[in-house]
PDB file of C-alpha atoms and ligand atoms in Angstrom:
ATOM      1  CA  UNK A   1     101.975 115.754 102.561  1.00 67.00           C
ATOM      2  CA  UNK A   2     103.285 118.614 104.485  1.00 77.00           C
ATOM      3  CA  UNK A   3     103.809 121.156 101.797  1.00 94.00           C
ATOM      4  CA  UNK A   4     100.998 120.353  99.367  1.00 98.00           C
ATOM      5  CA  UNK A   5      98.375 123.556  99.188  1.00 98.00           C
ATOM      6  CA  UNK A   6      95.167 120.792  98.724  1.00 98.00           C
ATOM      7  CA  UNK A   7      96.414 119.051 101.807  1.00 98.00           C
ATOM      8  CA  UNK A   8      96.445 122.650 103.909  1.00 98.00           C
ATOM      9  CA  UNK A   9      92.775 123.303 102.813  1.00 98.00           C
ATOM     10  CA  UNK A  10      91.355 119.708 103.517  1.00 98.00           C
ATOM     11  CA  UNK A  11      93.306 120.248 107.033  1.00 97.00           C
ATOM     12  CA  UNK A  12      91.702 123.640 107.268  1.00 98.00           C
ATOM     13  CA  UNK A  13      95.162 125.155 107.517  1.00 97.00           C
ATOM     14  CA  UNK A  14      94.941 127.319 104.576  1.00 98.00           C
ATOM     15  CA  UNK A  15      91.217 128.990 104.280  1.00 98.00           C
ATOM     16  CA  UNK A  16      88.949 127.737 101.210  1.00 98.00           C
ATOM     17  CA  UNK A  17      85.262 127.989 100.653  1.00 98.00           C
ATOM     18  CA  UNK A  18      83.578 125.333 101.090  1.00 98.00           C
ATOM     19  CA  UNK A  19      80.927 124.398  98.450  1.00 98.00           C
ATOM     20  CA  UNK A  20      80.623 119.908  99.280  1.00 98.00           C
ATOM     21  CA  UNK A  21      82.233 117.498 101.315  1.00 98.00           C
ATOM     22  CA  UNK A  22      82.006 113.662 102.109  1.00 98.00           C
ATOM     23  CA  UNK A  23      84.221 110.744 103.477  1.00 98.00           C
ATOM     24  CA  UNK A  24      86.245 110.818 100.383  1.00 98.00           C
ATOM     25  CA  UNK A  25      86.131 113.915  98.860  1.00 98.00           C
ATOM     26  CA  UNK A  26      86.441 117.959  99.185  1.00 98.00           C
ATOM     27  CA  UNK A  27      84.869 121.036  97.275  1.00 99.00           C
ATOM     28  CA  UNK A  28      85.554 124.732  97.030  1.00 99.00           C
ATOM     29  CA  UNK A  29      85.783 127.390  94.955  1.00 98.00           C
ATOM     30  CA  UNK A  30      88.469 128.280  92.791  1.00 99.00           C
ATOM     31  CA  UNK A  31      90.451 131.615  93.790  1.00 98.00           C
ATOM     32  CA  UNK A  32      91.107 132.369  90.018  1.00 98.00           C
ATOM     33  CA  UNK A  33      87.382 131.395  88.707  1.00 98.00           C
ATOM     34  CA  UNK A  34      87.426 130.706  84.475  1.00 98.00           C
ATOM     35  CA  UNK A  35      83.646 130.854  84.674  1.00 98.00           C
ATOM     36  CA  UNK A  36      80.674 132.220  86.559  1.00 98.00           C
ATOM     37  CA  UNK A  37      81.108 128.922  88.484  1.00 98.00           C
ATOM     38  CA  UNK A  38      84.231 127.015  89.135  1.00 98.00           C
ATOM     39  CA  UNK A  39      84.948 124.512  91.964  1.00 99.00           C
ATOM     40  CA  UNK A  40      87.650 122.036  92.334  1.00 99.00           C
ATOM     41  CA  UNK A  41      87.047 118.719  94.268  1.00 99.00           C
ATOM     42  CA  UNK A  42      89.420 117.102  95.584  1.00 99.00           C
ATOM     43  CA  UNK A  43      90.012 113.325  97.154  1.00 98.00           C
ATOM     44  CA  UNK A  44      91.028 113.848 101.149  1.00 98.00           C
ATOM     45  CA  UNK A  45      93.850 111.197 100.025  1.00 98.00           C
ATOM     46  CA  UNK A  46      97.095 113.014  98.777  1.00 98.00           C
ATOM     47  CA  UNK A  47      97.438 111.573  95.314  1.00 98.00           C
ATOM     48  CA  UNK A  48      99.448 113.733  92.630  1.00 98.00           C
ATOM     49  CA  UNK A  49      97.633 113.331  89.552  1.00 98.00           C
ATOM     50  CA  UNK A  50      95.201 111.412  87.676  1.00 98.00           C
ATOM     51  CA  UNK A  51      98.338 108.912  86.638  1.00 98.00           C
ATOM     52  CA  UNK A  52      99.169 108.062  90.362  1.00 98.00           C
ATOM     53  CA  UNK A  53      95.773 106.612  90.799  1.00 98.00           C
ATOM     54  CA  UNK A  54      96.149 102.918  92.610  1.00 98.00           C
ATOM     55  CA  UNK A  55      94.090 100.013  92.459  1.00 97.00           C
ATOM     56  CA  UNK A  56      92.200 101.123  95.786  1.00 97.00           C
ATOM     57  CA  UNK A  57      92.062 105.015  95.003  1.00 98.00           C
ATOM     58  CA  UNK A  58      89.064 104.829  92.522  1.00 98.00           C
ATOM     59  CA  UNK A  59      86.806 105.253  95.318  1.00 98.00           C
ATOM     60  CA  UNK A  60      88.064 108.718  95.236  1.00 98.00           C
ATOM     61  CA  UNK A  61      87.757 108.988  91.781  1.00 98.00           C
ATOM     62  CA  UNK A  62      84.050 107.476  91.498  1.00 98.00           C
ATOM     63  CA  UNK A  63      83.497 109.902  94.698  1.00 98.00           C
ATOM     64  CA  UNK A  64      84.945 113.007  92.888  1.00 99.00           C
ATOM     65  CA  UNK A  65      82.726 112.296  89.473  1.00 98.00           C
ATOM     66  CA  UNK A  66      79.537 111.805  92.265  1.00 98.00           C
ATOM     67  CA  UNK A  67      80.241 115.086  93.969  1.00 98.00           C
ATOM     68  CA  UNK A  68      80.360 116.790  90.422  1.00 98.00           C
ATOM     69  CA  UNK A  69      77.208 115.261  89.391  1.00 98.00           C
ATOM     70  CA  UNK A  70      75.340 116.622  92.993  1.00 98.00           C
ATOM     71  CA  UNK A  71      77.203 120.149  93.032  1.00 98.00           C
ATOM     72  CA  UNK A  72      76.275 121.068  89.364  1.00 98.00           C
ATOM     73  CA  UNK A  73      72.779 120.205  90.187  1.00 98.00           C
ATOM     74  CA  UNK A  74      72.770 122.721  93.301  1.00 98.00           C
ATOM     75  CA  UNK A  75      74.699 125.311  91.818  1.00 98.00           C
ATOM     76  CA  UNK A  76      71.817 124.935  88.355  1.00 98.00           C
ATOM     77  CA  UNK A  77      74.273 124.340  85.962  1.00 98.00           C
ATOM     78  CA  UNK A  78      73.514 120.631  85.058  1.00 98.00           C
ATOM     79  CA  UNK A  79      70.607 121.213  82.957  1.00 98.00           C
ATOM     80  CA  UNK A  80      72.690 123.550  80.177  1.00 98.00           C
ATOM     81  CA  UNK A  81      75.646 121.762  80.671  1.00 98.00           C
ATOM     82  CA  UNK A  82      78.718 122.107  82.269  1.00 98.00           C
ATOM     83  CA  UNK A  83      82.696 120.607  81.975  1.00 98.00           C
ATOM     84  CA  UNK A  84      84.734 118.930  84.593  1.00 98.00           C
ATOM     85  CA  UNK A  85      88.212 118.330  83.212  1.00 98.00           C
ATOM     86  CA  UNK A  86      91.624 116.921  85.380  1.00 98.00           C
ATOM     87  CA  UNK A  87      94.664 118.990  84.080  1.00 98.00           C
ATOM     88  CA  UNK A  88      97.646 116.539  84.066  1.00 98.00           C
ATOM     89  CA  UNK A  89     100.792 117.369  83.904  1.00 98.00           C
ATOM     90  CA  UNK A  90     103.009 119.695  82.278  1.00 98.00           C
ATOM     91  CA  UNK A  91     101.061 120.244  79.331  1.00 97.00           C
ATOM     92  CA  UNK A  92      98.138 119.718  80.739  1.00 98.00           C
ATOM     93  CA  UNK A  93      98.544 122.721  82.659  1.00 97.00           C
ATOM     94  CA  UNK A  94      98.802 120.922  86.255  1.00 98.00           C
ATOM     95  CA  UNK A  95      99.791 123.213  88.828  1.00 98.00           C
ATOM     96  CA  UNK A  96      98.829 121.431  92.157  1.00 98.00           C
ATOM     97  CA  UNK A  97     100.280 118.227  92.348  1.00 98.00           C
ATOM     98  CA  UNK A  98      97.363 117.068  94.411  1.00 98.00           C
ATOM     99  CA  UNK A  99      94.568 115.697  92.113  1.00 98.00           C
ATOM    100  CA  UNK A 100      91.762 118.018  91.405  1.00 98.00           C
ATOM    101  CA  UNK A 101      88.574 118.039  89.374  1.00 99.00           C
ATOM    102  CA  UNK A 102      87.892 121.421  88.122  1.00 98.00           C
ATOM    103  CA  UNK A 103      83.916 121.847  87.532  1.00 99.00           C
ATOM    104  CA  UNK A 104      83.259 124.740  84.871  1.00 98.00           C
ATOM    105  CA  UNK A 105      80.004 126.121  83.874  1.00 98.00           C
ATOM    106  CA  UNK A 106      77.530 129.069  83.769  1.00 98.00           C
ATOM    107  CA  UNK A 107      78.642 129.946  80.407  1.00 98.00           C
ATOM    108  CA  UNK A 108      79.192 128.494  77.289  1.00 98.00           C
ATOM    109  CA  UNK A 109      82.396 126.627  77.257  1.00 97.00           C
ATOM    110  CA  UNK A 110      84.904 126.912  74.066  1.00 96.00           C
ATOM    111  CA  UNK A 111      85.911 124.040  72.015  1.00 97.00           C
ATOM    112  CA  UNK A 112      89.266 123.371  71.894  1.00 96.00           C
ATOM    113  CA  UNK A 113      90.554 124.414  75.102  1.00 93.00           C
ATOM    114  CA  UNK A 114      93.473 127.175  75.014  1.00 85.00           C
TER     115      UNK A 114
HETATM  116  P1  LIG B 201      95.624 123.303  87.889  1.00 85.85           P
HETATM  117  O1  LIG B 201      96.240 124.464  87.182  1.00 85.85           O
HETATM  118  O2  LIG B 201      94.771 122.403  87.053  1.00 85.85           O
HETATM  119  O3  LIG B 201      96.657 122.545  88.693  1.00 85.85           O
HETATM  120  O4  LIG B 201      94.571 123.925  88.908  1.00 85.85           O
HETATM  121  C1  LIG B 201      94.935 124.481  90.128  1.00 85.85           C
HETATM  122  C2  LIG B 201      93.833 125.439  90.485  1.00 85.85           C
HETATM  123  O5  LIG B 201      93.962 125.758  91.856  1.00 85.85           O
HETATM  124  C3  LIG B 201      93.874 126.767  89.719  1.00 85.85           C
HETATM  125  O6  LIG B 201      92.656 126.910  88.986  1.00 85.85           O
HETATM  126  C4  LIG B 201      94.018 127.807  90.819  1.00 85.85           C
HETATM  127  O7  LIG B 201      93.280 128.990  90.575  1.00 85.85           O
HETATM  128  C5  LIG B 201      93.497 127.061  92.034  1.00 85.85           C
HETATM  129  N1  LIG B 201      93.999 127.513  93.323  1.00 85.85           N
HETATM  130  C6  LIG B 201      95.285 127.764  93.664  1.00 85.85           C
HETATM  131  N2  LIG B 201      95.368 128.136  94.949  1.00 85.85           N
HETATM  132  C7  LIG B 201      94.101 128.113  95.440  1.00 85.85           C
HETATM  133  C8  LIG B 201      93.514 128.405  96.715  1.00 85.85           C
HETATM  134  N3  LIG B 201      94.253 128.774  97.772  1.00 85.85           N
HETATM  135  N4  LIG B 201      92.168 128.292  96.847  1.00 85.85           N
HETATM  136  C9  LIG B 201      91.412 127.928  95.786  1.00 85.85           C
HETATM  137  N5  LIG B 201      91.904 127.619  94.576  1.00 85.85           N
HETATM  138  C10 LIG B 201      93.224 127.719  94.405  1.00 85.85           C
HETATM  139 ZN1  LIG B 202      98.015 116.978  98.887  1.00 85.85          ZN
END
């Protein structure tokens, strides 16, 4: 996907910071971070959204939940808790159309969302 931002920083073509990476999936920090820590992973496959996951694309997904698990862990957030959420959508605030898992934590995290 030649003009998708995700696909620049898995290609390296756009500059990220990396925080995890594996066969499957990518991590980095968010530029805009919500919370003391906030990463995105992403699946190296260009897939738009959570609802354009195939039969053959959970790996990703499976990959992406196991990268949260082992990142929260290192960055010390897994023990007070922590929220990974997949913004879908128009009004689920999705503004990369390459499927991300944002990882939230280091603070206490509202109930309901804004
Ligand atoms: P969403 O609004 O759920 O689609 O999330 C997209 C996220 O990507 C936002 O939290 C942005 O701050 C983040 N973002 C946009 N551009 C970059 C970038 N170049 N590097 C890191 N994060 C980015
Ligand atoms: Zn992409």
């Amino acid at each position: 996907m030649e003009d998708c931002l995700f696909c620049k920083i898995i290609s390296g073509d756009i500059p990220s910071n990396k925080v995890y990476e594996d066969e499957l999936v990518y991590a980095f920090t968010d530029i805009d971070p919500q919370a003391p820590v906030h990463i995105l992973i992403i699946p190296k496959k260009h897939i738009e959204s959570i609802l354009k996951v195939q039969d053959g694309d959970f790996q990703y997904v499976d990959a992406m939940v196991k990268a949260a698990q082992k990142i929260a862990a290192e960055k010390g957030i897994a023990q007070d808790g922590f929220r990974i959420v997949f913004n879908t959508g128009e009004n689920g605030g999705q503004t990369v159309h390459h499927l991300h898992l944002h990882l939230l934590g280091g603070r206490y995290m509202e109930w309901p969302p804004g």
